[in-house]
PDB file of C-alpha atoms in Angstrom:
ATOM      1  CA  MET A   4     -57.517 -53.639 -66.195  1.00 56.00           C
ATOM      2  CA  ASN A   5     -54.544 -52.004 -65.386  1.00 69.00           C
ATOM      3  CA  ALA A   6     -55.519 -48.677 -66.626  1.00 70.00           C
ATOM      4  CA  GLN A   7     -58.962 -49.097 -64.621  1.00 75.00           C
ATOM      5  CA  SER A   8     -57.052 -49.700 -61.439  1.00 73.00           C
ATOM      6  CA  SER A   9     -54.654 -46.435 -62.025  1.00 77.00           C
ATOM      7  CA  GLN A  10     -57.719 -44.511 -62.448  1.00 80.00           C
ATOM      8  CA  PHE A  11     -59.175 -46.008 -59.270  1.00 78.00           C
ATOM      9  CA  LEU A  12     -56.383 -45.009 -57.424  1.00 78.00           C
ATOM     10  CA  THR A  13     -56.078 -41.684 -58.623  1.00 82.00           C
ATOM     11  CA  VAL A  14     -59.950 -41.008 -57.903  1.00 82.00           C
ATOM     12  CA  PHE A  15     -60.008 -42.336 -54.661  1.00 86.00           C
ATOM     13  CA  LEU A  16     -56.357 -42.091 -53.047  1.00 86.00           C
ATOM     14  CA  PRO A  17     -56.773 -38.318 -52.625  1.00 87.00           C
ATOM     15  CA  LEU A  18     -60.300 -39.030 -50.876  1.00 88.00           C
ATOM     16  CA  ILE A  19     -58.528 -41.886 -48.509  1.00 89.00           C
ATOM     17  CA  LEU A  20     -55.679 -39.422 -47.604  1.00 89.00           C
ATOM     18  CA  PHE A  21     -58.039 -36.692 -46.907  1.00 90.00           C
ATOM     19  CA  PHE A  22     -60.188 -39.262 -44.597  1.00 89.00           C
ATOM     20  CA  VAL A  23     -56.716 -40.346 -42.802  1.00 89.00           C
ATOM     21  CA  ILE A  24     -55.614 -36.727 -42.265  1.00 90.00           C
ATOM     22  CA  MET A  25     -58.856 -35.650 -40.693  1.00 89.00           C
ATOM     23  CA  TRP A  26     -58.999 -38.405 -38.400  1.00 86.00           C
ATOM     24  CA  LEU A  27     -55.057 -37.684 -37.467  1.00 87.00           C
ATOM     25  CA  PHE A  28     -55.975 -33.974 -36.699  1.00 88.00           C
ATOM     26  CA  LEU A  29     -59.473 -33.851 -35.551  1.00 87.00           C
ATOM     27  CA  VAL A  30     -60.813 -37.110 -34.486  1.00 88.00           C
ATOM     28  CA  ARG A  31     -58.228 -38.529 -32.531  1.00 89.00           C
ATOM     29  CA  PRO A  32     -57.036 -35.207 -30.524  1.00 90.00           C
ATOM     30  CA  GLN A  33     -60.647 -34.867 -29.443  1.00 91.00           C
ATOM     31  CA  ARG A  34     -61.110 -38.482 -28.308  1.00 92.00           C
ATOM     32  CA  LYS A  35     -57.847 -37.953 -26.195  1.00 93.00           C
ATOM     33  CA  LYS A  36     -59.388 -34.817 -24.687  1.00 92.00           C
ATOM     34  CA  ASP A  37     -62.905 -36.479 -23.964  1.00 92.00           C
ATOM     35  CA  LYS A  38     -60.885 -39.420 -22.129  1.00 94.00           C
ATOM     36  CA  GLU A  39     -59.058 -36.871 -20.140  1.00 92.00           C
ATOM     37  CA  THR A  40     -62.166 -35.081 -18.821  1.00 92.00           C
ATOM     38  CA  LYS A  41     -64.007 -38.281 -18.276  1.00 92.00           C
ATOM     39  CA  GLU A  42     -61.088 -39.296 -16.177  1.00 92.00           C
ATOM     40  CA  MET A  43     -61.019 -35.945 -14.379  1.00 91.00           C
ATOM     41  CA  ARG A  44     -64.909 -36.146 -13.668  1.00 91.00           C
ATOM     42  CA  ASN A  45     -64.421 -39.782 -12.277  1.00 91.00           C
ATOM     43  CA  ASN A  46     -61.636 -38.753 -10.109  1.00 90.00           C
ATOM     44  CA  LEU A  47     -63.477 -35.901  -8.159  1.00 90.00           C
ATOM     45  CA  GLN A  48     -62.822 -36.049  -4.285  1.00 90.00           C
ATOM     46  CA  VAL A  49     -64.462 -34.176  -1.370  1.00 90.00           C
ATOM     47  CA  GLY A  50     -62.404 -30.722  -0.988  1.00 89.00           C
ATOM     48  CA  ASP A  51     -61.627 -30.124  -4.720  1.00 90.00           C
ATOM     49  CA  ASN A  52     -62.524 -26.646  -6.119  1.00 92.00           C
ATOM     50  CA  ILE A  53     -64.236 -26.973  -9.404  1.00 93.00           C
ATOM     51  CA  VAL A  54     -65.753 -24.466 -12.287  1.00 94.00           C
ATOM     52  CA  THR A  55     -69.002 -25.910 -13.844  1.00 94.00           C
ATOM     53  CA  ILE A  56     -70.060 -25.489 -17.601  1.00 93.00           C
ATOM     54  CA  GLY A  57     -72.532 -22.695 -16.372  1.00 93.00           C
ATOM     55  CA  GLY A  58     -69.274 -20.848 -14.952  1.00 93.00           C
ATOM     56  CA  ILE A  59     -70.310 -21.521 -11.273  1.00 93.00           C
ATOM     57  CA  ILE A  60     -67.090 -21.920  -8.898  1.00 93.00           C
ATOM     58  CA  GLY A  61     -67.825 -24.011  -5.955  1.00 93.00           C
ATOM     59  CA  LYS A  62     -65.964 -26.707  -3.298  1.00 93.00           C
ATOM     60  CA  VAL A  63     -66.852 -30.323  -3.750  1.00 93.00           C
ATOM     61  CA  LEU A  64     -69.251 -31.355  -0.520  1.00 93.00           C
ATOM     62  CA  ALA A  65     -70.247 -34.719  -1.660  1.00 94.00           C
ATOM     63  CA  VAL A  66     -69.432 -37.353  -4.677  1.00 93.00           C
ATOM     64  CA  LYS A  67     -72.268 -39.699  -5.736  1.00 91.00           C
ATOM     65  CA  ASP A  68     -72.249 -41.988  -8.554  1.00 89.00           C
ATOM     66  CA  ASP A  69     -73.500 -39.595 -11.277  1.00 92.00           C
ATOM     67  CA  SER A  70     -73.527 -36.333  -9.412  1.00 93.00           C
ATOM     68  CA  VAL A  71     -71.607 -33.869  -7.277  1.00 95.00           C
ATOM     69  CA  VAL A  72     -72.846 -31.920  -4.343  1.00 95.00           C
ATOM     70  CA  ILE A  73     -70.771 -28.507  -4.278  1.00 94.00           C
ATOM     71  CA  TYR A  74     -71.371 -25.442  -1.923  1.00 93.00           C
ATOM     72  CA  CYS A  75     -70.255 -21.944  -3.058  1.00 91.00           C
ATOM     73  CA  GLY A  76     -70.784 -18.376  -2.144  1.00 86.00           C
ATOM     74  CA  THR A  77     -70.264 -16.681   1.307  1.00 87.00           C
ATOM     75  CA  ASP A  78     -73.564 -18.416   2.695  1.00 90.00           C
ATOM     76  CA  LYS A  79     -72.296 -21.963   1.811  1.00 88.00           C
ATOM     77  CA  THR A  80     -75.194 -22.659  -0.579  1.00 92.00           C
ATOM     78  CA  LYS A  81     -75.388 -26.408  -1.471  1.00 95.00           C
ATOM     79  CA  MET A  82     -75.805 -27.227  -5.187  1.00 94.00           C
ATOM     80  CA  GLU A  83     -75.977 -30.672  -6.901  1.00 95.00           C
ATOM     81  CA  PHE A  84     -74.765 -30.903 -10.465  1.00 95.00           C
ATOM     82  CA  LYS A  85     -74.459 -34.248 -12.670  1.00 95.00           C
ATOM     83  CA  LYS A  86     -70.729 -34.918 -13.345  1.00 94.00           C
ATOM     84  CA  TRP A  87     -70.883 -34.155 -16.957  1.00 94.00           C
ATOM     85  CA  ALA A  88     -71.580 -30.456 -15.659  1.00 94.00           C
ATOM     86  CA  ILE A  89     -68.260 -30.141 -14.443  1.00 94.00           C
ATOM     87  CA  ALA A  90     -65.790 -28.223 -16.838  1.00 93.00           C
ATOM     88  CA  GLU A  91     -62.614 -28.292 -14.725  1.00 92.00           C
ATOM     89  CA  VAL A  92     -60.970 -29.057 -11.360  1.00 92.00           C
ATOM     90  CA  THR A  93     -59.120 -25.729 -10.805  1.00 89.00           C
ATOM     91  CA  ASN A  94     -57.146 -26.664  -7.670  1.00 78.00           C
ATOM     92  CA  LYS A  95     -57.041 -30.012  -5.442  1.00 65.00           C
ATOM     93  CA  ASP A  96     -57.484 -29.897  -1.878  1.00 57.00           C
ATOM     94  CA  PRO A  97     -53.979 -30.063  -0.179  1.00 63.00           C
ATOM     95  CA  LYS A  98     -55.084 -32.838   2.005  1.00 66.00           C
ATOM     96  CA  ALA A  99     -56.342 -34.631  -0.882  1.00 62.00           C
ATOM     97  CA  ALA A 100     -53.390 -34.271  -2.851  1.00 64.00           C
ATOM     98  CA  LYS A 101     -51.063 -35.514  -0.061  1.00 72.00           C
ATOM     99  CA  ALA A 102     -53.179 -38.606   0.262  1.00 72.00           C
ATOM    100  CA  GLU A 103     -53.041 -38.897  -3.621  1.00 71.00           C
ATOM    101  CA  LYS A 104     -49.023 -38.527  -3.379  1.00 76.00           C
ATOM    102  CA  ALA A 105     -49.005 -41.181  -0.494  1.00 80.00           C
ATOM    103  CA  ALA A 106     -51.199 -43.622  -2.242  1.00 79.00           C
ATOM    104  CA  ALA A 107     -48.859 -43.052  -5.358  1.00 80.00           C
ATOM    105  CA  LYS A 108     -45.558 -43.899  -3.058  1.00 86.00           C
ATOM    106  CA  ALA A 109     -47.491 -46.727  -1.447  1.00 86.00           C
ATOM    107  CA  GLU A 110     -48.501 -48.170  -5.102  1.00 86.00           C
ATOM    108  CA  LYS A 111     -45.141 -47.729  -6.337  1.00 88.00           C
ATOM    109  CA  ALA A 112     -43.148 -49.539  -3.404  1.00 89.00           C
ATOM    110  CA  GLU A 113     -45.443 -52.519  -3.522  1.00 90.00           C
ATOM    111  CA  LYS A 114     -44.697 -52.707  -7.354  1.00 89.00           C
ATOM    112  CA  GLU A 115     -41.262 -52.638  -6.758  1.00 89.00           C
ATOM    113  CA  ARG A 116     -41.414 -55.466  -3.853  1.00 88.00           C
ATOM    114  CA  LYS A 117     -43.385 -57.553  -6.283  1.00 87.00           C
ATOM    115  CA  GLU A 118     -40.776 -57.008  -8.938  1.00 85.00           C
ATOM    116  CA  ALA A 119     -37.916 -58.066  -6.260  1.00 84.00           C
ATOM    117  CA  GLU A 120     -40.028 -61.058  -5.045  1.00 84.00           C
ATOM    118  CA  ALA A 121     -40.131 -61.893  -9.037  1.00 79.00           C
ATOM    119  CA  GLU A 122     -36.522 -61.729  -9.478  1.00 78.00           C
ATOM    120  CA  LYS A 123     -35.631 -63.950  -6.364  1.00 74.00           C
ATOM    121  CA  LYS A 124     -38.206 -66.598  -8.005  1.00 72.00           C
ATOM    122  CA  GLU A 125     -36.281 -66.338 -11.162  1.00 69.00           C
ATOM    123  CA  GLU A 126     -33.292 -66.656  -9.602  1.00 63.00           C
ATOM    124  CA  ALA A 127     -33.951 -69.835  -7.664  1.00 56.00           C
ATOM    125  CA  PRO A 128     -34.479 -71.956 -10.411  1.00 54.00           C
ATOM    126  CA  LYS A 129     -31.228 -70.843 -11.890  1.00 54.00           C
ATOM    127  CA  ILE A 130     -29.264 -72.064  -8.543  1.00 54.00           C
ATOM    128  CA  ARG A 131     -30.952 -75.146  -8.379  1.00 53.00           C
ATOM    129  CA  LYS A 132     -30.099 -76.083 -11.921  1.00 55.00           C
ATOM    130  CA  LEU A 133     -26.669 -75.268 -11.048  1.00 54.00           C
ATOM    131  CA  SER A 134     -26.456 -77.389  -7.929  1.00 60.00           C
ATOM    132  CA  ARG A 135     -28.217 -80.140  -9.637  1.00 62.00           C
ATOM    133  CA  LYS A 136     -25.411 -80.166 -12.475  1.00 63.00           C
ATOM    134  CA  GLU A 137     -22.525 -79.966  -9.814  1.00 62.00           C
ATOM    135  CA  ASP A 138     -24.488 -83.136  -7.964  1.00 62.00           C
ATOM    136  CA  GLU A 139     -24.467 -84.838 -11.047  1.00 65.00           C
ATOM    137  CA  LYS A 140     -20.509 -84.170 -11.930  1.00 63.00           C
ATOM    138  CA  ALA A 141     -19.937 -85.126  -8.316  1.00 60.00           C
ATOM    139  CA  ASP A 142     -21.587 -88.318  -8.733  1.00 62.00           C
ATOM    140  CA  LYS A 143     -19.599 -89.493 -11.784  1.00 60.00           C
TER     141      LYS A 143
END
């Protein structure tokens, strides 16, 4: 039995290690890249400059559920593409970037406010316990 289990390990351990290494170096980074690309496509905004997978460069005119309307060229030709056809966002619209920064600041301020409220709520029971103990000592 012991010889069979050691033979099993010598045969299958390299295969298992090979698959683990393949997953670490190939599958995991590709999933991360796919997730970032999907997030980029879902966060498209009007005014973003984009490049499609076909190499067409344009500016986002409208964003729909699963498609994007862009205009490009000197004659402002309008074209509609599926979101999966967007390869990259080359530069954000300055107004949109400012709006994102303002939203991030507001979200951060709201989070800090909630944390401060939570700290106040945590401190309140401690104060009550101390005052109860003091009251009990005063009663005795």
